[in-house]
Short mmCIF file of C-alpha atoms in Angstrom, two decimals:
data_model
loop_
_atom_site.label_atom_id
_atom_site.label_comp_id
_atom_site.label_asym_id
_atom_site.label_seq_id
_atom_site.Cartn_x
_atom_site.Cartn_y
_atom_site.Cartn_z
CA MET A 1 105.90 101.23 127.24
CA ASN A 2 102.38 101.36 125.75
CA ASN A 3 101.11 98.62 123.46
CA ASP A 4 101.38 100.66 120.25
CA ARG A 5 104.99 101.55 120.95
CA ALA A 6 105.84 97.96 121.90
CA GLU A 7 104.18 96.63 118.76
CA ARG A 8 106.04 99.14 116.60
CA ARG A 9 109.34 98.21 118.26
CA GLN A 10 108.64 94.52 117.66
CA ARG A 11 107.74 95.22 114.04
CA ILE A 12 110.95 97.17 113.40
CA GLY A 13 112.95 94.31 114.93
CA ASP A 14 111.20 91.80 112.66
CA ILE A 15 111.96 93.95 109.61
CA ALA A 16 115.61 94.19 110.67
CA GLU A 17 115.75 90.40 110.78
CA ILE A 18 114.26 90.20 107.29
CA MET A 19 116.75 92.73 105.93
CA LEU A 20 119.65 90.87 107.56
CA ASP A 21 118.50 87.82 105.62
CA TYR A 22 118.35 89.90 102.42
CA VAL A 23 121.99 90.89 102.78
CA GLU A 24 123.20 87.43 103.76
CA HIS A 25 121.32 85.66 100.95
CA LYS A 26 121.41 88.46 98.33
CA SER A 27 117.65 88.70 98.06
CA THR A 28 115.01 91.41 98.35
CA TYR A 29 111.27 92.07 98.70
CA GLN A 30 109.40 90.58 95.73
CA ALA A 31 106.11 91.75 94.21
CA GLN A 32 103.79 89.17 92.73
CA GLN A 33 104.63 90.16 89.18
CA VAL A 34 106.33 92.65 86.89
CA ALA A 35 104.25 95.79 86.25
CA ARG A 36 104.06 98.27 83.39
CA VAL A 37 103.26 101.98 83.44
CA ARG A 38 102.43 103.96 80.32
CA THR A 39 105.27 106.20 79.20
CA ALA A 40 102.67 108.82 78.33
CA SER A 41 101.75 109.15 82.00
CA TYR A 42 105.02 111.08 82.45
CA THR A 43 104.46 113.38 79.48
CA ASP A 44 100.70 113.77 78.92
CA PRO A 45 99.46 117.28 79.84
CA ASP A 46 95.93 115.99 80.45
CA GLN A 47 97.12 113.43 82.99
CA TRP A 48 99.26 116.09 84.65
CA LYS A 49 96.22 118.33 85.03
CA ALA A 50 94.20 115.40 86.42
CA GLU A 51 96.97 114.72 88.97
CA MET A 52 96.80 118.33 90.13
CA GLU A 53 93.02 118.30 90.53
CA LEU A 54 92.36 114.75 91.77
CA VAL A 55 95.46 114.24 93.93
CA PHE A 56 97.35 117.37 94.90
CA ARG A 57 94.28 119.52 95.54
CA ARG A 58 92.45 116.82 97.50
CA VAL A 59 94.81 114.83 99.71
CA PRO A 60 96.59 116.12 102.84
CA LEU A 61 99.93 117.63 101.83
CA MET A 62 102.80 118.05 104.26
CA LEU A 63 103.63 121.72 103.65
CA ALA A 64 105.63 122.72 106.73
CA PHE A 65 107.31 121.51 109.91
CA THR A 66 106.49 122.43 113.48
CA ALA A 67 110.14 123.48 113.71
CA GLU A 68 109.57 126.15 111.03
CA LEU A 69 106.84 127.83 113.10
CA PRO A 70 107.89 127.23 116.71
CA GLU A 71 106.29 130.32 118.32
CA PRO A 72 103.01 132.25 118.13
CA GLY A 73 103.18 134.78 115.31
CA ASN A 74 105.55 132.69 113.19
CA TYR A 75 104.44 132.24 109.61
CA LYS A 76 105.48 130.61 106.36
CA ALA A 77 104.31 131.92 102.99
CA MET A 78 104.92 129.64 100.02
CA ASP A 79 103.88 128.56 96.56
CA ALA A 80 102.23 125.13 96.39
CA MET A 81 101.45 123.98 92.84
CA GLY A 82 100.85 127.56 91.76
CA LEU A 83 98.68 128.40 94.76
CA PRO A 84 99.87 131.06 97.23
CA VAL A 85 99.62 129.55 100.72
CA LEU A 86 100.09 131.23 104.10
CA ILE A 87 100.60 129.10 107.21
CA VAL A 88 100.64 130.87 110.59
CA ARG A 89 100.76 129.94 114.27
CA ASP A 90 98.28 132.20 116.03
CA LYS A 91 98.64 133.73 119.49
CA ALA A 92 96.99 130.69 121.08
CA GLY A 93 99.53 128.39 119.45
CA GLN A 94 97.16 126.90 116.88
CA VAL A 95 98.36 126.48 113.31
CA ARG A 96 96.14 127.88 110.56
CA ALA A 97 96.42 127.94 106.77
CA PHE A 98 94.99 130.38 104.23
CA LEU A 99 95.25 131.29 100.62
CA ASN A 100 97.70 134.18 100.67
CA VAL A 101 95.30 136.44 98.77
CA CYS A 102 93.88 139.76 99.93
CA SER A 103 90.09 139.87 99.66
CA HIS A 104 90.26 143.40 98.26
CA ARG A 105 92.16 143.09 94.98
CA GLY A 106 93.94 139.73 95.19
CA ALA A 107 97.49 140.75 96.18
CA PRO A 108 99.48 138.68 98.71
CA VAL A 109 99.34 139.72 102.33
CA ALA A 110 102.75 138.19 103.15
CA ALA A 111 105.92 137.86 101.08
CA GLU A 112 107.19 134.33 100.41
CA GLY A 113 109.43 132.99 103.15
CA HIS A 114 109.38 132.86 106.94
CA GLY A 115 108.66 135.62 109.41
CA LYS A 116 106.95 136.67 112.61
CA CYS A 117 104.23 139.28 113.02
CA ALA A 118 101.00 140.06 114.85
CA ARG A 119 99.08 140.94 111.69
CA PHE A 120 99.44 140.78 107.92
CA THR A 121 99.29 143.85 105.73
CA CYS A 122 98.64 143.84 101.99
CA LYS A 123 101.32 145.99 100.36
CA TYR A 124 98.96 147.05 97.57
CA HIS A 125 96.39 149.06 99.58
CA GLY A 126 97.32 148.39 103.19
CA TRP A 127 94.41 146.20 104.27
CA THR A 128 95.34 144.28 107.43
CA TYR A 129 94.45 140.80 108.64
CA GLY A 130 94.87 139.01 111.96
CA GLN A 131 96.60 135.73 112.62
CA ASP A 132 93.16 134.14 112.47
CA GLY A 133 92.64 135.47 108.93
CA LYS A 134 89.97 138.00 109.89
CA LEU A 135 90.01 141.37 108.20
CA LEU A 136 91.05 143.91 110.84
CA GLY A 137 91.38 147.15 108.97
CA ILE A 138 90.64 148.90 105.69
CA ALA A 139 92.89 151.78 104.79
CA GLU A 140 90.94 155.08 104.81
CA SER A 141 87.75 153.17 105.46
CA THR A 142 85.63 156.34 105.60
CA THR A 143 86.18 156.90 101.89
CA PHE A 144 85.98 153.26 100.83
CA GLY A 145 82.32 152.62 101.59
CA ASP A 146 80.42 150.16 103.72
CA VAL A 147 81.42 146.49 103.47
CA ASP A 148 80.90 143.43 105.65
CA LYS A 149 84.36 142.90 107.11
CA ALA A 150 83.35 139.51 108.51
CA GLY A 151 82.75 138.28 104.98
CA LEU A 152 86.14 139.50 103.73
CA ALA A 153 88.46 137.28 105.74
CA LEU A 154 91.31 135.38 104.13
CA ARG A 155 90.10 132.13 102.56
CA ALA A 156 90.93 129.37 105.04
CA LEU A 157 92.35 126.00 104.03
CA PRO A 158 91.90 122.77 106.03
CA CYS A 159 94.99 122.40 108.22
CA GLU A 160 96.20 120.12 111.01
CA GLU A 161 99.49 119.80 112.90
CA ARG A 162 100.59 116.29 113.78
CA ALA A 163 103.86 114.58 114.69
CA GLY A 164 106.01 117.65 113.99
CA MET A 165 104.46 118.32 110.58
CA ILE A 166 101.76 120.63 109.26
CA PHE A 167 99.32 119.17 106.76
CA VAL A 168 97.14 121.29 104.49
CA ALA A 169 94.47 120.50 101.91
CA LEU A 170 94.63 122.95 99.01
CA THR A 171 90.84 123.01 98.51
CA PRO A 172 88.79 125.06 101.00
CA ASN A 173 86.37 122.93 103.04
CA ALA A 174 87.92 119.67 101.80
CA PRO A 175 87.85 116.80 104.34
CA LEU A 176 91.10 116.28 106.26
CA ASP A 177 91.22 112.95 108.12
CA LEU A 178 94.87 112.23 108.89
CA ASP A 179 94.15 109.09 110.91
CA ASP A 180 92.32 107.48 108.01
CA TYR A 181 94.82 108.72 105.45
CA PHE A 182 98.05 107.68 107.19
CA GLN A 183 96.80 104.50 108.88
CA GLY A 184 99.05 104.90 111.94
CA PHE A 185 102.16 105.89 109.96
CA LEU A 186 102.57 109.20 111.78
CA ASP A 187 103.35 107.20 114.93
CA ASP A 188 106.82 106.72 113.46
CA PHE A 189 107.42 110.47 113.68
CA GLU A 190 105.80 110.72 117.11
CA SER A 191 108.10 107.99 118.41
CA VAL A 192 111.22 110.04 117.63
CA ASP A 193 109.74 113.29 119.03
CA PHE A 194 109.91 114.90 115.59
CA ALA A 195 107.90 117.91 116.79
CA ASN A 196 110.87 119.07 118.87
CA TRP A 197 113.59 118.73 116.24
CA ALA A 198 115.44 121.81 114.99
CA TYR A 199 114.99 123.21 111.49
CA LEU A 200 118.36 123.79 109.80
CA GLY A 201 117.39 125.20 106.42
CA SER A 202 116.49 124.17 102.89
CA ARG A 203 117.71 123.99 99.31
CA THR A 204 115.63 124.05 96.15
CA ILE A 205 116.40 122.03 93.04
CA GLU A 206 114.53 121.50 89.79
CA GLY A 207 114.08 118.37 87.74
CA ALA A 208 111.91 116.40 85.35
CA ASN A 209 108.27 115.31 85.66
CA TRP A 210 107.46 114.86 89.34
CA LYS A 211 106.88 111.11 88.99
CA ILE A 212 110.25 110.57 87.29
CA ALA A 213 111.89 112.28 90.25
CA PHE A 214 109.74 110.51 92.85
CA ASP A 215 110.36 107.07 91.33
CA GLY A 216 114.01 107.46 92.32
CA TYR A 217 113.14 107.74 96.02
CA LEU A 218 111.19 104.47 95.97
CA GLU A 219 113.85 101.84 95.26
CA GLY A 220 117.48 100.94 95.87
CA TYR A 221 117.93 98.96 92.67
CA HIS A 222 119.98 101.83 91.18
CA PHE A 223 122.41 102.37 94.06
CA ALA A 224 125.38 100.42 92.65
CA SER A 225 125.18 101.90 89.15
CA LEU A 226 124.15 105.50 89.92
CA HIS A 227 125.61 106.06 93.42
CA PRO A 228 128.78 103.91 93.53
CA ALA A 229 130.77 106.42 95.61
CA THR A 230 128.06 108.03 97.73
CA ILE A 231 125.20 105.71 98.76
CA GLU A 232 126.38 102.22 97.80
CA PRO A 233 129.35 102.18 100.22
CA ARG A 234 126.80 102.34 103.08
CA THR A 235 123.77 100.66 101.52
CA PRO A 236 123.80 97.66 99.17
CA ALA A 237 121.77 97.92 95.98
CA ASN A 238 118.60 95.89 95.49
CA ARG A 239 118.10 94.90 99.16
CA THR A 240 114.85 96.62 100.10
CA PHE A 241 111.82 95.98 102.31
CA TYR A 242 108.42 97.64 101.78
CA GLU A 243 105.40 98.31 104.00
CA GLY A 244 102.25 100.21 103.06
CA PHE A 245 100.27 102.58 105.29
CA GLY A 246 97.38 103.59 103.09
CA PRO A 247 99.08 105.18 100.07
CA SER A 248 102.22 105.99 102.08
CA MET A 249 105.20 103.68 102.62
CA ARG A 250 108.04 102.80 104.96
CA ILE A 251 110.98 101.52 102.94
CA GLY A 252 113.72 99.58 104.70
CA PHE A 253 117.33 99.72 103.50
CA PRO A 254 119.85 97.44 105.24
CA GLN A 255 123.43 98.60 105.52
CA HIS A 256 126.36 96.43 104.40
CA ARG A 257 127.35 96.17 108.06
CA ILE A 258 123.97 95.04 109.37
CA ALA A 259 125.30 91.68 110.61
CA GLU A 260 128.20 93.33 112.44
CA ALA A 261 125.97 96.09 113.85
CA LEU A 262 123.38 93.69 115.30
CA LYS A 263 125.78 90.92 116.33
CA ASP A 264 126.04 91.91 119.99
CA VAL A 265 122.58 93.49 120.32
CA PRO A 266 119.93 91.30 122.00
CA ARG A 267 117.28 90.28 119.48
CA GLU A 268 114.54 91.95 121.53
CA ASP A 269 116.37 95.30 121.13
CA TRP A 270 116.72 95.25 117.34
CA GLY A 271 113.63 97.46 117.10
CA ASP A 272 115.66 100.32 118.61
CA GLN A 273 118.57 100.12 116.16
CA GLU A 274 117.42 102.29 113.26
CA ASN A 275 120.49 103.89 111.59
CA ASN A 276 122.69 101.23 113.18
CA GLY A 277 122.79 98.50 110.54
CA PHE A 278 119.67 99.59 108.70
CA ASP A 279 117.79 102.73 107.67
CA PHE A 280 114.29 103.72 106.62
CA VAL A 281 113.00 106.12 104.02
CA ARG A 282 109.48 107.26 104.88
CA ILE A 283 107.25 108.14 101.94
CA LEU A 284 104.28 110.43 102.53
CA PHE A 285 102.04 110.11 99.48
CA PRO A 286 102.03 111.80 97.08
CA ASN A 287 105.21 113.87 97.25
CA VAL A 288 107.41 113.60 100.37
CA SER A 289 110.44 111.41 101.08
CA ALA A 290 112.01 111.58 104.55
CA PHE A 291 115.31 110.03 105.60
CA LEU A 292 115.67 110.44 109.36
CA ALA A 293 119.27 110.17 110.52
CA PRO A 294 121.02 111.26 113.73
CA GLU A 295 123.60 113.45 111.97
CA ILE A 296 121.13 115.25 109.69
CA THR A 297 117.72 114.52 108.24
CA GLN A 298 116.73 115.27 104.66
CA VAL A 299 113.06 115.60 103.76
CA ALA A 300 112.37 116.02 100.05
CA GLN A 301 109.15 117.82 99.16
CA LEU A 302 108.30 117.52 95.45
CA PHE A 303 106.01 120.04 93.76
CA PRO A 304 104.85 119.30 90.20
CA GLY A 305 105.17 121.93 87.53
CA PRO A 306 104.99 124.59 86.41
CA THR A 307 104.71 122.39 83.29
CA PRO A 308 104.27 118.60 83.00
CA ASP A 309 107.95 118.04 82.26
CA ARG A 310 109.25 119.82 85.35
CA ASN A 311 109.17 119.64 89.14
CA ARG A 312 110.46 121.87 91.92
CA THR A 313 111.86 119.99 94.90
CA VAL A 314 112.52 121.62 98.26
CA LEU A 315 115.06 119.71 100.32
CA HIS A 316 114.54 120.43 104.03
CA TYR A 317 117.13 119.66 106.70
CA LEU A 318 116.48 118.98 110.39
CA ARG A 319 118.10 117.27 113.36
CA ARG A 320 117.38 116.68 117.03
CA GLU A 321 119.64 119.47 118.35
CA PRO A 322 119.75 123.13 117.29
CA ILE A 323 122.93 124.72 115.94
CA ARG A 324 125.48 125.00 118.77
CA ASP A 325 127.96 127.54 117.41
CA GLU A 326 129.51 128.86 114.20
CA GLU A 327 131.79 125.85 113.81
CA ASP A 328 128.79 123.54 114.10
CA ARG A 329 126.88 125.66 111.59
CA ALA A 330 129.71 125.40 109.08
CA GLN A 331 129.73 121.61 109.43
CA VAL A 332 125.95 121.48 109.02
CA GLU A 333 126.13 123.63 105.89
CA GLN A 334 128.76 121.29 104.49
CA MET A 335 126.51 118.27 105.08
CA ILE A 336 123.53 120.07 103.55
CA GLU A 337 125.52 120.87 100.42
CA PHE A 338 126.70 117.26 100.17
CA PHE A 339 123.16 115.84 100.36
CA ARG A 340 121.87 118.48 97.98
CA ASP A 341 124.62 117.77 95.45
CA VAL A 342 124.09 113.99 95.57
CA THR A 343 120.35 114.39 95.07
CA TYR A 344 120.69 116.85 92.21
CA GLN A 345 123.83 115.75 90.39
CA GLU A 346 123.23 112.01 90.62
CA ASP A 347 119.42 111.66 90.64
CA TYR A 348 117.88 114.76 89.10
CA VAL A 349 120.33 115.11 86.21
CA ILE A 350 119.60 111.60 84.97
CA GLY A 351 115.91 112.31 85.58
CA MET A 352 116.02 115.09 83.00
CA GLU A 353 117.72 112.70 80.58
CA ILE A 354 114.92 110.20 81.26
CA GLN A 355 112.35 112.91 80.50
CA LYS A 356 113.95 113.48 77.12
CA GLY A 357 114.00 109.74 76.47
CA LEU A 358 110.32 109.30 77.33
CA GLU A 359 109.30 112.23 75.15
CA SER A 360 111.09 110.59 72.21
CA GLY A 361 108.39 107.92 72.01
CA ALA A 362 110.95 105.11 71.99
CA HIS A 363 108.81 102.88 74.22
CA ASP A 364 105.11 102.70 75.03
CA ASN A 365 105.63 101.51 78.61
CA LEU A 366 108.11 101.52 81.46
CA VAL A 367 108.70 98.24 83.27
CA PHE A 368 108.88 97.94 87.06
CA GLY A 369 110.35 94.66 88.24
CA ARG A 370 109.21 92.44 91.07
CA ASN A 371 112.07 93.97 93.07
CA GLU A 372 110.60 97.48 92.59
CA ARG A 373 107.41 97.01 94.57
CA GLY A 374 107.54 100.54 95.97
CA ASN A 375 107.25 102.03 92.50
CA GLN A 376 104.44 99.67 91.59
CA TYR A 377 102.54 100.54 94.78
CA PHE A 378 102.93 104.27 94.23
CA HIS A 379 101.58 104.09 90.68
CA GLU A 380 98.71 101.81 91.76
CA TRP A 381 97.61 104.39 94.32
CA LEU A 382 98.08 107.26 91.89
CA ASN A 383 95.85 105.46 89.38
CA TRP A 384 93.28 104.78 92.11
CA TYR A 385 92.97 108.50 92.78
CA LEU A 386 92.87 109.34 89.06
CA GLN A 387 89.94 106.98 88.53
CA ASP A 388 88.03 109.15 91.03
CA ASP A 389 85.80 106.28 92.14
CA ALA A 390 85.85 105.56 95.88
CA THR A 391 83.99 102.30 95.36
CA LEU A 392 87.00 100.72 93.63
CA PRO A 393 89.22 98.52 95.84
CA LYS A 394 92.26 100.27 97.24
CA PRO A 395 95.74 98.89 96.46
CA VAL A 396 97.41 96.73 99.10
CA MET A 397 101.09 96.02 99.57
#
């Protein structure tokens, strides 16, 4: 076992011990103080526009999984904050990303969704592009006139594949330094061999302002009141541990049975017991929440818009093993529907009610308690990016 893996295992074991203490003594992680966030930050169109420009079009966004594009020629075409994006694995196995916009007249070169092909053809005039984005052919080129084909390639976006995920920056030529950005956090996904998991499908739901929705993924304070029959029977409310990795977070949630689960496990092996007595939700700033579980994994990918009071969330589902047979597929679909329904009916419905409440002007600020450090940390980092001044000190957990 290498040193990084051993240190991570030791750290997870230490966190498990802390969470065991939380359950036994009815305590939780505590911030230094209560924090306030302006209500207007959830409703102000100008702030929403600033978030799009200073955050979502600058930082690395997790837009796809290795499991969605397992073979050369596989592609995924999608909308990301109003931008048409095309992600493709070329014949050499390298992942590339482009704006899905033909250089002739601006039409898409691939329809939204997944597929496999050797080249992309614009349906408007039939111009074709290779998996590397280069313009290959112009329909009836002898009548079109002379152009520099090399200068008419698809517009490339910075892209890198790491730990079973594909990260893209939505601004051409933007810097993309995943090591600096994630501060070792991607090792968590490497350690479980996430790159070789199977993709099971997705569901799309819509909700309120993206931060209202995302706030719900960052704390367990609401489990007893909002999820009494679904989450709380497994996970006690208000027993949460937080760690920061740059702007991203690992959030620990002990299970009610943590003492029983760890009772006969040697202390030095507690670092291998994730999902047996405790769970983690992994937050990839600014918009991804991943709950890795052996039965099925849900990864929520939140996209702001199309207006400040709305978000579109894509819920992705993966697991270690591919679908075995039709019976297995039916069971997987049942689990997917369950997780989708809990997320939408219990979290997103109240989120839309919260949106209405905030727009009423009833309060100038929202209050995040000392027990809601994850929410505080998220908003501190969001504000750091919005100030657009790299000389300012970065938030710390």
